mmCIF file of C-alpha atoms in Angstrom:
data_model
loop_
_atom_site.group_PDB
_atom_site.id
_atom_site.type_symbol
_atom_site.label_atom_id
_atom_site.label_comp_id
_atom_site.label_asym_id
_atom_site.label_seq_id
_atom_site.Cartn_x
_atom_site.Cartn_y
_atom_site.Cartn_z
ATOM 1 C CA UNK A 1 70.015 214.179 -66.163
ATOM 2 C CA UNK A 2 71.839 214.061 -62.458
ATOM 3 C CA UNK A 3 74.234 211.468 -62.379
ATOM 4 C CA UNK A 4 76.362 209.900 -59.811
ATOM 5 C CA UNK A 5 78.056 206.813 -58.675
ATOM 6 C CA UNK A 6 76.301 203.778 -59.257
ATOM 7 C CA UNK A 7 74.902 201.548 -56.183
ATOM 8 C CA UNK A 8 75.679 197.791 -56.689
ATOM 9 C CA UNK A 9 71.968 195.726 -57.598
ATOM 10 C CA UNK A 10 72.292 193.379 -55.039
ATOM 11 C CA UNK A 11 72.485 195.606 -52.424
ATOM 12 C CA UNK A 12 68.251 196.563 -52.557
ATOM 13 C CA UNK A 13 67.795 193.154 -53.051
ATOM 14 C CA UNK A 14 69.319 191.806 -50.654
ATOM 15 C CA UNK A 15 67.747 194.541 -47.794
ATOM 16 C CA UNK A 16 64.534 193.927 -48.896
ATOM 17 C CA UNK A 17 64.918 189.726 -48.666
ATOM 18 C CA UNK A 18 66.689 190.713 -44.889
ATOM 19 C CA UNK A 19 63.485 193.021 -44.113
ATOM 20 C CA UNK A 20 60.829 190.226 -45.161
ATOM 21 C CA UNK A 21 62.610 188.271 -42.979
ATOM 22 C CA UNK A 22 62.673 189.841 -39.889
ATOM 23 C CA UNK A 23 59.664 191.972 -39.549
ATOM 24 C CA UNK A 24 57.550 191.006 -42.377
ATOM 25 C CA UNK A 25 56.202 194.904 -43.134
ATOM 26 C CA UNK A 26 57.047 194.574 -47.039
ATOM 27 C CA UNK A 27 55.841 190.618 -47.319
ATOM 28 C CA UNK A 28 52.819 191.485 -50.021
ATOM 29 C CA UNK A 29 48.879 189.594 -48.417
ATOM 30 C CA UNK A 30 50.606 190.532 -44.669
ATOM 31 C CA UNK A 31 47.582 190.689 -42.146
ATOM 32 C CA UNK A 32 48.816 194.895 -42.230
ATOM 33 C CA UNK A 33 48.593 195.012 -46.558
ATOM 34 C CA UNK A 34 45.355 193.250 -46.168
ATOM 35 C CA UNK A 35 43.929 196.123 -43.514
ATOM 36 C CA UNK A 36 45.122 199.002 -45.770
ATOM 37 C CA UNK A 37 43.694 197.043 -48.651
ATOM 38 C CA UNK A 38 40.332 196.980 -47.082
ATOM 39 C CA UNK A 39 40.285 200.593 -45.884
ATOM 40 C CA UNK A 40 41.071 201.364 -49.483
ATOM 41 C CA UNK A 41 38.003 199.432 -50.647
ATOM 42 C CA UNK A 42 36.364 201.108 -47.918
ATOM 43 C CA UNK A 43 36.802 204.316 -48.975
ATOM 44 C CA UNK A 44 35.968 203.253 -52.764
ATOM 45 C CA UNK A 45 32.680 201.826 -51.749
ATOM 46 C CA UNK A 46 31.883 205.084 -49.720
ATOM 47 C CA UNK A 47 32.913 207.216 -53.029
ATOM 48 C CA UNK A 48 30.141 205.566 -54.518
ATOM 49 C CA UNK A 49 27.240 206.589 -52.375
ATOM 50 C CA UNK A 50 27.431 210.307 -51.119
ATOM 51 C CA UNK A 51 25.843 211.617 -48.553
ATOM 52 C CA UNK A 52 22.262 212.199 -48.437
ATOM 53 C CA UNK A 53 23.303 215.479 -47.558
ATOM 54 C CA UNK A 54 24.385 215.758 -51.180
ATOM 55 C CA UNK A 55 20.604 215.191 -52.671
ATOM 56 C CA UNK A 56 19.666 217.638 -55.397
ATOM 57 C CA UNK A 57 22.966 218.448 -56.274
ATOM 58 C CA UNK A 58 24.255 217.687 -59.883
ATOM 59 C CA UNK A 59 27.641 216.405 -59.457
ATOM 60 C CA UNK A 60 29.519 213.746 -61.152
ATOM 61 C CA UNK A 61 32.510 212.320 -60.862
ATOM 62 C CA UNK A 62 32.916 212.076 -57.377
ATOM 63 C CA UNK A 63 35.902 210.023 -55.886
ATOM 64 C CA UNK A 64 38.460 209.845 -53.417
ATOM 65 C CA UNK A 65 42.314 209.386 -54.084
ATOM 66 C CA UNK A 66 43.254 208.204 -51.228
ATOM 67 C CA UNK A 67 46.947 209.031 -50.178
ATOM 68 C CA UNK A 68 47.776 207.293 -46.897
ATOM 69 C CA UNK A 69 46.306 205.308 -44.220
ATOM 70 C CA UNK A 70 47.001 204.980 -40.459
ATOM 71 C CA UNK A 71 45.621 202.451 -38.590
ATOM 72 C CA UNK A 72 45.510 201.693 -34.714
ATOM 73 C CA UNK A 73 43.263 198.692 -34.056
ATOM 74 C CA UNK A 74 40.192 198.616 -35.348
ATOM 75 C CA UNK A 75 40.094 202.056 -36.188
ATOM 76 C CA UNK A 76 41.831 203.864 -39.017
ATOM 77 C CA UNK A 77 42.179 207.746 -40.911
ATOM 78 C CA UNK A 78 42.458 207.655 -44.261
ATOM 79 C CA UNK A 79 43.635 210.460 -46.395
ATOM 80 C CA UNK A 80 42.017 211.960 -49.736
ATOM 81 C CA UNK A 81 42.042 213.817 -52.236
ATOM 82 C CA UNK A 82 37.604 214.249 -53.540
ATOM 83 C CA UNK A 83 37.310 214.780 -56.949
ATOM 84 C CA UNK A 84 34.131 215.751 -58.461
ATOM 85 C CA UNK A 85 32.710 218.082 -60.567
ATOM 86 C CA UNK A 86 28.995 220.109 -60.929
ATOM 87 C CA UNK A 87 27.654 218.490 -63.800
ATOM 88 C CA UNK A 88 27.089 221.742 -66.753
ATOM 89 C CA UNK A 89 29.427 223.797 -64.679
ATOM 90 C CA UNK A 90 32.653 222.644 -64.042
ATOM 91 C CA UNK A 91 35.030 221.906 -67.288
ATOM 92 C CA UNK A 92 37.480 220.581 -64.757
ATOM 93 C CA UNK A 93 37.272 218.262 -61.147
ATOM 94 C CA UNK A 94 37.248 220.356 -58.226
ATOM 95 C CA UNK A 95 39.388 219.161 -55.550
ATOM 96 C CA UNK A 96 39.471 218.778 -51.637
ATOM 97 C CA UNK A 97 41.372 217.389 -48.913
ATOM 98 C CA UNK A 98 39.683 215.380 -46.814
ATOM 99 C CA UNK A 99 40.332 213.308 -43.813
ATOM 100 C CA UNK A 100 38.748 209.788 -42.982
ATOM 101 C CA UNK A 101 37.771 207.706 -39.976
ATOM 102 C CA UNK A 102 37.058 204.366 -40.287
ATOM 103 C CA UNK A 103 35.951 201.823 -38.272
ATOM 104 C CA UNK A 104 36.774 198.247 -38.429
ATOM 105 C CA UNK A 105 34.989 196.406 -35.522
ATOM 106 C CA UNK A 106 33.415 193.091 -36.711
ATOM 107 C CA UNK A 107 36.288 192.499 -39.593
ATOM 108 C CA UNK A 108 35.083 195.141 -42.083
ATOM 109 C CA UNK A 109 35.489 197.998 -42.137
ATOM 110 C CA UNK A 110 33.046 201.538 -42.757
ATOM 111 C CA UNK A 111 33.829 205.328 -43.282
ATOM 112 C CA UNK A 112 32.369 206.892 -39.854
ATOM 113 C CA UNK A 113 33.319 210.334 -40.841
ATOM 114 C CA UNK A 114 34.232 212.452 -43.783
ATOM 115 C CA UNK A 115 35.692 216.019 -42.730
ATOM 116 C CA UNK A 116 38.058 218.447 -44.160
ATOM 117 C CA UNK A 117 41.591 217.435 -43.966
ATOM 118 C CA UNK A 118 43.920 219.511 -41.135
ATOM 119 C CA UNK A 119 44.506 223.309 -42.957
ATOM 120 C CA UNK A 120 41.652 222.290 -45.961
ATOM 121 C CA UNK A 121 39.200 224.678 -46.229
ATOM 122 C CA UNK A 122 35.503 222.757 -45.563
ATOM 123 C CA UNK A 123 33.036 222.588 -48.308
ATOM 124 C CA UNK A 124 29.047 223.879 -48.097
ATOM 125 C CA UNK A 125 27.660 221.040 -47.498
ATOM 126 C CA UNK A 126 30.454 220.664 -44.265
ATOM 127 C CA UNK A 127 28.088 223.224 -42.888
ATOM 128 C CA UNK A 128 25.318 221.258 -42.936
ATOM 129 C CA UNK A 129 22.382 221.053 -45.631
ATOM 130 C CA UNK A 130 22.181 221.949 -48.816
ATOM 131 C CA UNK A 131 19.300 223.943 -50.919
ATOM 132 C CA UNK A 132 19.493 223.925 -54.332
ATOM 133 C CA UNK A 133 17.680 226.354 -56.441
ATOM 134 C CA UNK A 134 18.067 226.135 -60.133
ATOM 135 C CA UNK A 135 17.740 229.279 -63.278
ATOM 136 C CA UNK A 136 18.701 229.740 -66.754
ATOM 137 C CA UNK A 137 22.056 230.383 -66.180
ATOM 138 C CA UNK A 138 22.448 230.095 -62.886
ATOM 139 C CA UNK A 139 22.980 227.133 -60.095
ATOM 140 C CA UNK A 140 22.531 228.256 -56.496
ATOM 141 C CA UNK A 141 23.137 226.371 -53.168
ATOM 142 C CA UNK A 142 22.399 227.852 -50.073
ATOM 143 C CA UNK A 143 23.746 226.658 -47.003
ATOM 144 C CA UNK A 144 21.943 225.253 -43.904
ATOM 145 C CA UNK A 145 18.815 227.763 -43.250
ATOM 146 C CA UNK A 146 19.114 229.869 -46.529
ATOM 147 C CA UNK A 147 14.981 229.663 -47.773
ATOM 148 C CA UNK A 148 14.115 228.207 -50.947
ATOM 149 C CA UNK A 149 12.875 231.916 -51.924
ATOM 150 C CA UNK A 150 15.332 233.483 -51.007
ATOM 151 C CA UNK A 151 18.116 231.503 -53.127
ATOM 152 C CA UNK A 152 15.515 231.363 -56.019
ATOM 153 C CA UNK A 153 15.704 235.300 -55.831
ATOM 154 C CA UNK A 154 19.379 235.522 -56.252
ATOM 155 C CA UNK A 155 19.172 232.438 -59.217
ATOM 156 C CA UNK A 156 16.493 235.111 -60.933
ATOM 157 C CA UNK A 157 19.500 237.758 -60.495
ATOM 158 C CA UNK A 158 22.215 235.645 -61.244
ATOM 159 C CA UNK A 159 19.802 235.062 -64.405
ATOM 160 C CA UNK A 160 20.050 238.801 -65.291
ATOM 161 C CA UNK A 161 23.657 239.036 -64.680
ATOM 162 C CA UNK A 162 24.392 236.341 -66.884
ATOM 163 C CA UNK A 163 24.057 238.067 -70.598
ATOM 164 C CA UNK A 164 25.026 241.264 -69.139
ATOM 165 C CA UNK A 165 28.405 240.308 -68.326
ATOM 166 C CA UNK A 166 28.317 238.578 -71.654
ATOM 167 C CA UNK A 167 27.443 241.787 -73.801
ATOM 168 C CA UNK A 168 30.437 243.330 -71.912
ATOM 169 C CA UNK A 169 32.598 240.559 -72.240
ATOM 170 C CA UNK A 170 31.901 239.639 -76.198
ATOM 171 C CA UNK A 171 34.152 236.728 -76.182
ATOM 172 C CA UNK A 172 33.506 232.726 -75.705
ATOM 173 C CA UNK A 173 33.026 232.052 -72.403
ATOM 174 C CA UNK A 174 30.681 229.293 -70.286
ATOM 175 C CA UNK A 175 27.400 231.817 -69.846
ATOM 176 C CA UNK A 176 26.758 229.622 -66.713
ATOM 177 C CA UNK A 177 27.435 230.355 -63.005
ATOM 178 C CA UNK A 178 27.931 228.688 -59.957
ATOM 179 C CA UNK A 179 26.491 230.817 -56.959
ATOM 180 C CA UNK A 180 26.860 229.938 -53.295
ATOM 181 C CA UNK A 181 25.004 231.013 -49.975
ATOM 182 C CA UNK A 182 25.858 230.646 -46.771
ATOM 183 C CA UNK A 183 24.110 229.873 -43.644
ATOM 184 C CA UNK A 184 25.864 233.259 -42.140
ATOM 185 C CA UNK A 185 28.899 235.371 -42.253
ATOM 186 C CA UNK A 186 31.260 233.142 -40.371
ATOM 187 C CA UNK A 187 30.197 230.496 -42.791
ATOM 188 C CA UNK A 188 31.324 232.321 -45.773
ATOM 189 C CA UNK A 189 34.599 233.504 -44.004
ATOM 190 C CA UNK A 190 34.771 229.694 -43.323
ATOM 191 C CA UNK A 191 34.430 228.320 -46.690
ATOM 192 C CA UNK A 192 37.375 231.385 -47.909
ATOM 193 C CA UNK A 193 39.516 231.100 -45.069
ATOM 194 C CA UNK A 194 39.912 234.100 -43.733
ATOM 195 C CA UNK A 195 38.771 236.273 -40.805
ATOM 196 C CA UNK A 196 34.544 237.322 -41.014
ATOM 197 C CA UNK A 197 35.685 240.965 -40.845
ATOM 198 C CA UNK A 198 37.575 240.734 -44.196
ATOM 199 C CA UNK A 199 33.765 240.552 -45.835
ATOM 200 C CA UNK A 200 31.571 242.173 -43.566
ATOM 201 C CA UNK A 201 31.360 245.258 -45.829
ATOM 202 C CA UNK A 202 31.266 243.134 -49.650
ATOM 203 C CA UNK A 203 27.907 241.785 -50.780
ATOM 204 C CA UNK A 204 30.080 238.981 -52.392
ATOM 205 C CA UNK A 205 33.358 237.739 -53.803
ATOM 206 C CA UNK A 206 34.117 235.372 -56.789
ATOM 207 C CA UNK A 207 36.864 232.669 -56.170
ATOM 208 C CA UNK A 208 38.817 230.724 -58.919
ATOM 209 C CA UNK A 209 41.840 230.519 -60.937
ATOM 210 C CA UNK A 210 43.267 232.612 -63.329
ATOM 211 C CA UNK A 211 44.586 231.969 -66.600
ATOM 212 C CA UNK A 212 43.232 229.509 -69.630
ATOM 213 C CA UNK A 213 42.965 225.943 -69.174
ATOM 214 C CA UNK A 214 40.690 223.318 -67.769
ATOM 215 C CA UNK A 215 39.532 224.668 -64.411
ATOM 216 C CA UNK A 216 36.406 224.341 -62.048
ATOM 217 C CA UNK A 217 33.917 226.847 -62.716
ATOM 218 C CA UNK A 218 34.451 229.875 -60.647
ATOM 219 C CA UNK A 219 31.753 230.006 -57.450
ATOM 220 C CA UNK A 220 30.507 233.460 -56.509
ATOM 221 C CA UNK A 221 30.295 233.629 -52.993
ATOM 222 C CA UNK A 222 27.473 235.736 -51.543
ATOM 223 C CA UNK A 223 27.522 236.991 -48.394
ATOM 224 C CA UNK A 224 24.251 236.262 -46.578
ATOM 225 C CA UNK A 225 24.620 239.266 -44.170
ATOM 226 C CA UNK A 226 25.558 242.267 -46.604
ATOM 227 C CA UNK A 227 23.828 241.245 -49.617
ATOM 228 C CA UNK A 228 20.145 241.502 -48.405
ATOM 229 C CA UNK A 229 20.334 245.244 -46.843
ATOM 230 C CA UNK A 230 21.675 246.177 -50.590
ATOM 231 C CA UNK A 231 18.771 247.669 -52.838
ATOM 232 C CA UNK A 232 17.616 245.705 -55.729
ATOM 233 C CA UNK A 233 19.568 247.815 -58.348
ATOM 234 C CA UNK A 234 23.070 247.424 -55.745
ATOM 235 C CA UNK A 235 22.033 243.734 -55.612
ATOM 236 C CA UNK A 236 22.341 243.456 -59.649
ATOM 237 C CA UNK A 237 25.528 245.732 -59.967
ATOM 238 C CA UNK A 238 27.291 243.031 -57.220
ATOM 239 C CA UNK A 239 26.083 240.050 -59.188
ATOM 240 C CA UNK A 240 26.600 241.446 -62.588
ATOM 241 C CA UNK A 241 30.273 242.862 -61.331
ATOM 242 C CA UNK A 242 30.900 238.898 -59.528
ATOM 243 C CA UNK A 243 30.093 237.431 -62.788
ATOM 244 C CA UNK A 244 32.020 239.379 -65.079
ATOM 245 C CA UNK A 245 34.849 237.910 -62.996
ATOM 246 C CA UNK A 246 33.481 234.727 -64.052
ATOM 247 C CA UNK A 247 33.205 235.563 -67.736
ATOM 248 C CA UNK A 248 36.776 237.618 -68.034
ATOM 249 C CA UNK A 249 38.540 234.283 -66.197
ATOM 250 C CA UNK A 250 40.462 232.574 -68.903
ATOM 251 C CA UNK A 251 42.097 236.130 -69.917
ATOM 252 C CA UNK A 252 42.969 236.767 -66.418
ATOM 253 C CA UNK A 253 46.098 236.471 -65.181
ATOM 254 C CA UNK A 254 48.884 237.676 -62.928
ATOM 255 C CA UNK A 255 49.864 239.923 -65.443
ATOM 256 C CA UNK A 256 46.156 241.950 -65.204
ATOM 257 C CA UNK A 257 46.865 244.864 -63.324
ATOM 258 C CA UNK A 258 43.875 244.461 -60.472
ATOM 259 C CA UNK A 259 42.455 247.665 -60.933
ATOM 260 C CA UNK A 260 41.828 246.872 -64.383
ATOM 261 C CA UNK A 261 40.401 243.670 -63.398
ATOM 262 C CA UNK A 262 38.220 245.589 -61.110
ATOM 263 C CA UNK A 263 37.361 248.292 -63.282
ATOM 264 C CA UNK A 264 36.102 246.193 -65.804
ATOM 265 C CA UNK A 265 33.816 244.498 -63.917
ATOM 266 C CA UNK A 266 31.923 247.768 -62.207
ATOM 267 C CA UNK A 267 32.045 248.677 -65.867
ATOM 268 C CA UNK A 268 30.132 246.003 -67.297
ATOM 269 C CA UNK A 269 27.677 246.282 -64.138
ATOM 270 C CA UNK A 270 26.860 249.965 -64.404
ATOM 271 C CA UNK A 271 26.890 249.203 -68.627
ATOM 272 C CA UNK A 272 24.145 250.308 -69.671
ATOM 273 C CA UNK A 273 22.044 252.489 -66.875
ATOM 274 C CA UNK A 274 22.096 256.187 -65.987
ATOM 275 C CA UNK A 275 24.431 255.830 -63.491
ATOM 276 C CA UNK A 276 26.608 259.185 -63.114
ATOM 277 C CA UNK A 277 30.139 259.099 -62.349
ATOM 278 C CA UNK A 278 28.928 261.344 -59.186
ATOM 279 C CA UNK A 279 26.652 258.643 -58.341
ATOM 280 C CA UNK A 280 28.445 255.708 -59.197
ATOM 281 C CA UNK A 281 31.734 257.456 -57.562
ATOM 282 C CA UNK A 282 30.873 259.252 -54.207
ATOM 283 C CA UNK A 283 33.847 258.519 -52.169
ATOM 284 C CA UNK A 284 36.044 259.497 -54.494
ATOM 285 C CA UNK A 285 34.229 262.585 -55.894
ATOM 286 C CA UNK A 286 34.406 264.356 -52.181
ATOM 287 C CA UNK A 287 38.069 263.331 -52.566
ATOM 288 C CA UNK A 288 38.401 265.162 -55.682
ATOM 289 C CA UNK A 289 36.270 268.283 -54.283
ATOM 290 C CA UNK A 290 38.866 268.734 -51.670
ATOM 291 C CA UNK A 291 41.612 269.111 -54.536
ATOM 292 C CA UNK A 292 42.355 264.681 -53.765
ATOM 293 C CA UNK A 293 42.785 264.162 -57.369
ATOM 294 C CA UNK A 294 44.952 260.557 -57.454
ATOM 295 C CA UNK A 295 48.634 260.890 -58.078
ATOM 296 C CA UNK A 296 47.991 257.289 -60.154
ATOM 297 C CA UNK A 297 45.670 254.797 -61.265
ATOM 298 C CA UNK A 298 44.621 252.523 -58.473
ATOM 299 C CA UNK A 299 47.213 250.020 -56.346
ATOM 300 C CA UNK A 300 47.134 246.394 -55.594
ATOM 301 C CA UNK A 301 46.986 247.187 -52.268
ATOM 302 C CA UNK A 302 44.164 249.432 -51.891
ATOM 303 C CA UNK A 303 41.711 246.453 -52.734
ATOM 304 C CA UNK A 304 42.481 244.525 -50.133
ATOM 305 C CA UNK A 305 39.649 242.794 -47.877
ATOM 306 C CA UNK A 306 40.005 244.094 -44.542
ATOM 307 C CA UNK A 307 41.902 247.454 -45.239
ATOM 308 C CA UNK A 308 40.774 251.064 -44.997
ATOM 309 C CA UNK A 309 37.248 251.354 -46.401
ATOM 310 C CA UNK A 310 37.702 254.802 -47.700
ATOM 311 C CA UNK A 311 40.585 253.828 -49.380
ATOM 312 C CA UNK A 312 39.218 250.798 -51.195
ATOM 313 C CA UNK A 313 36.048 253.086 -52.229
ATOM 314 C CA UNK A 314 38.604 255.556 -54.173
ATOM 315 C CA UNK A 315 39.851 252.485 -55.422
ATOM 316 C CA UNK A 316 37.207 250.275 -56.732
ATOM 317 C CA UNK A 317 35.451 253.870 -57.611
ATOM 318 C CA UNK A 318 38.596 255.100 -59.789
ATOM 319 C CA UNK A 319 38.926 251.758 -61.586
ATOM 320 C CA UNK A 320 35.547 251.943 -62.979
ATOM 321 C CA UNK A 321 35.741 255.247 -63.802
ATOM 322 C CA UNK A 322 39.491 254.702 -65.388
ATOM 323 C CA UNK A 323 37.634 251.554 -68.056
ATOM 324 C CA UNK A 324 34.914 254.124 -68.490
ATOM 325 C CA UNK A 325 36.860 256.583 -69.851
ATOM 326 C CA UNK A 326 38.764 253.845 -71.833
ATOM 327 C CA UNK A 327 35.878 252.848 -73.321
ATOM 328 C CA UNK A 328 34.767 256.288 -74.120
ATOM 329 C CA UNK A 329 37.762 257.238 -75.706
ATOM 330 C CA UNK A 330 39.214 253.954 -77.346
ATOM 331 C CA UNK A 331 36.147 252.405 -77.530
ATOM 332 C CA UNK A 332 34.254 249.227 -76.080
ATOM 333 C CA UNK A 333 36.054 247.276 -78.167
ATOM 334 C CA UNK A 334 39.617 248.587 -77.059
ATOM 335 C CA UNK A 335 38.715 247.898 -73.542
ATOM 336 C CA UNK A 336 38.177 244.445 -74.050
ATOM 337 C CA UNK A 337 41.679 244.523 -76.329
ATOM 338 C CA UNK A 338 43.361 246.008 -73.573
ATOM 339 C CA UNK A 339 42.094 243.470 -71.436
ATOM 340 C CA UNK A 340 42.925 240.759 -73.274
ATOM 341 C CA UNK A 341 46.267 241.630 -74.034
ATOM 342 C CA UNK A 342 47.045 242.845 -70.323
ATOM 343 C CA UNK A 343 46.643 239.201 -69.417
ATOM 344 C CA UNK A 344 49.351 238.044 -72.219
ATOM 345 C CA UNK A 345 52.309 240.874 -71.742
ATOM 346 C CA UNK A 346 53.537 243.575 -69.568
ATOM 347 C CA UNK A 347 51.291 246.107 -69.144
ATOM 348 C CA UNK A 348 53.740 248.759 -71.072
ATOM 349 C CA UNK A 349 53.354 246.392 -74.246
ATOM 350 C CA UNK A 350 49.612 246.128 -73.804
ATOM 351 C CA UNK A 351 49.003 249.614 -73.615
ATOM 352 C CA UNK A 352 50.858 250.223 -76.853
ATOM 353 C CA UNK A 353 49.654 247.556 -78.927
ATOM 354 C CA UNK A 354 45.783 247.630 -77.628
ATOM 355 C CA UNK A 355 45.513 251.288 -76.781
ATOM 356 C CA UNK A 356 48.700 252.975 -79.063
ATOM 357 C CA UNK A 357 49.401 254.734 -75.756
ATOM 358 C CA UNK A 358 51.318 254.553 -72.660
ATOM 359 C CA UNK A 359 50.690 254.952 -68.824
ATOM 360 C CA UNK A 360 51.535 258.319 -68.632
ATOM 361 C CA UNK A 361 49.020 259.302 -71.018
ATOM 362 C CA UNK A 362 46.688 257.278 -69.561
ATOM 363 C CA UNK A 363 47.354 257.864 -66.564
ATOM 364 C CA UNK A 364 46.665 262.218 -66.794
ATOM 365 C CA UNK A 365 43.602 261.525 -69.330
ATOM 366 C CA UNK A 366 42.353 259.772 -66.303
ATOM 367 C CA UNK A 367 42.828 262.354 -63.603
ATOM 368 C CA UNK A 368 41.565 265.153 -66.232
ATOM 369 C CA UNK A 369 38.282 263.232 -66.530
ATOM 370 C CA UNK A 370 37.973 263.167 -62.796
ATOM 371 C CA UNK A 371 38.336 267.006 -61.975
ATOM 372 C CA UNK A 372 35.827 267.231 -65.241
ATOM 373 C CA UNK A 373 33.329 265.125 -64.107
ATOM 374 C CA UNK A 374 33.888 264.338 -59.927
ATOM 375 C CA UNK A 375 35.264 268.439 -59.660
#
């Protein structure tokens, strides 16, 4: 414990007697503790009715923390922390900033506005209104002019996705996902925070956070501009791929190496059809054609939203085909050991105790599969 000289007791006390006396800030029931008191209670009272906007949703839980108050007048900003959670979804509250305005005119005070606090990204339902279409396994909300059909399309999908991640992923997991939709591109680059061009090309993404523990359920982001042009079978490879991030969460972690992360997932969504490596891997099989066999498995940096599309082809392309030939050769079973133990140790260590190999090996059983089957 940090230790240092000791201040004299009186000292405090006798500031904070001095301070009552001349200004009268820290004197508990002033007229200025009564007006944060109320906006407080405000805010409490508001937590108790939300929105209308909010109808059809399942959520529980929700409350604001409020963690400061400013006033001027009869008008004060509040603000929060909104806790809440989608009742058969989330194991954990989901959290948001939020910002405040109330108004006080007449001696009590109301919540005007509710908004995302300054640098918090906004919610759905910021955007406007909120469908809600419901499946087996699935929860969709679509943002302000998604169609009921449309979202009760992608719940039916979502529905499919659901046990086929699961038969890949044989290990406990929720079986439930969260999906949202929407109103347009700049919507969903809204809700993620980043630039509409990083997702024009992706038919969706899957946010959440890594690692075991209580945590919101993950919410598979659709994009409402990509994902309709897709066919129906590229529509069930994105979901199915979105979901087994969703499934392989807990056992995620920084350790992972991305492309296996990645790879895994086009793995569980091509599981099971007659998907070729040619088909599945077109970018990269011209590559290999031209004598553009990989020097190594994938990079971090090749997956990143908004880089070289031919690049993140090879990349996302290569990492399937690297878990396919895992699977092949080690089995289905140590995939999902690899996986598992990739998210506990260094990736030298997992290799070795899942696999009994090491990256080099790997690493020129992989390219020798590539010339065999992309050559």
């Amino acid at each position: 414990m940090p230790r240092g000289r000791p201040v004299p007791r009186v000292l405090p006390l006798l500031l904070c007697v001095l301070g009552a006396l001349l200004t009268g800030c820290g004197a508990p029931g002033t007229p200025r503790d009564t007006a944060e008191r109320d906006v407080r209670e405000a805010v409490a009272a508001w937590s108790r009715t939300p929105p209308e906007r909010l109808a059809g949703i399942p959520l529980e839980g929700w409350s604001y923390e409020v963690t400061s108050v400013r006033r001027d007048g009869a008008r004060a900003t509040a603000r929060a922390e909104l806790h809440y959670r989608l009742a058969g979804y989330d194991t954990a509250p989901a959290g948001s900033a939020r910002e405040l305005t109330l108004d006080g005119q007449g001696g009590r005070w109301r919540v005007t506005a509710d908004r995302p606090a300054p640098g918090a990204l906004p919610q759905l339902w910021d955007q406007g209104a909120v469908t809600v279409a419901r499946g087996a396994h699935s929860l969709v909300l679509g943002g302000e002019g998604q169609s009921p059909g449309a979202l009760s399309a992608i719940a039916a999908e979502a529905d499919r996705a659901v046990p086929a991640a699961g038969a890949a992923w044989p290990r406990p997991w929720s079986g439930r996902v969260v999906v949202l939709v929407p109103g347009s591109l700049e919507r969903m680059a809204g809700l993620l925070g980043r630039p509409a061009e990083a997702y024009r090309g992706l038919g969706a993404v899957t946010t959440g956070q890594v690692g075991a523990g209580p945590a919101p359920a993950d919410r598979v982001v659709v994009n409402p501009q990509a994902y309709p042009e897709l066919s129906g079978q590229g529509r069930r490879i994105v979901l199915t791929h979105e979901v087994t991030h969703v499934a392989t969460r807990a056992a995620t972690s920084a350790t992972t190496p991305l492309w296996l992360s990645e790879g895994f997932a086009d793995w569980a969504a091509y599981r099971g059809t007659s998907t070729t490596p040619a088909q599945g891997a077109p970018v990269l099989a011209r590559a290999v054609r031209r004598g553009e066999v990989p020097g190594g498995l994938p990079r971090t940096e090749a997956f990143a939203f908004g880089g070289d599309p031919e690049a993140a082809a090879r990349a996302y392309e290569g990492a399937w085909l690297a878990c396919r030939l895992i699977a092949e050769k080690w089995g289905e079973a140590g995939l999902v050991r690899l996986y598992e133990a990739a998210g506990r140790e260094p990736w030298p260590n997992a290799l070795a105790h899942a696999l009994g190999t090491d990256t080099d090996t790997l690493t020129r059983a992989w390219q020798e599969s590539l010339r065999d089957e992309l050559g």
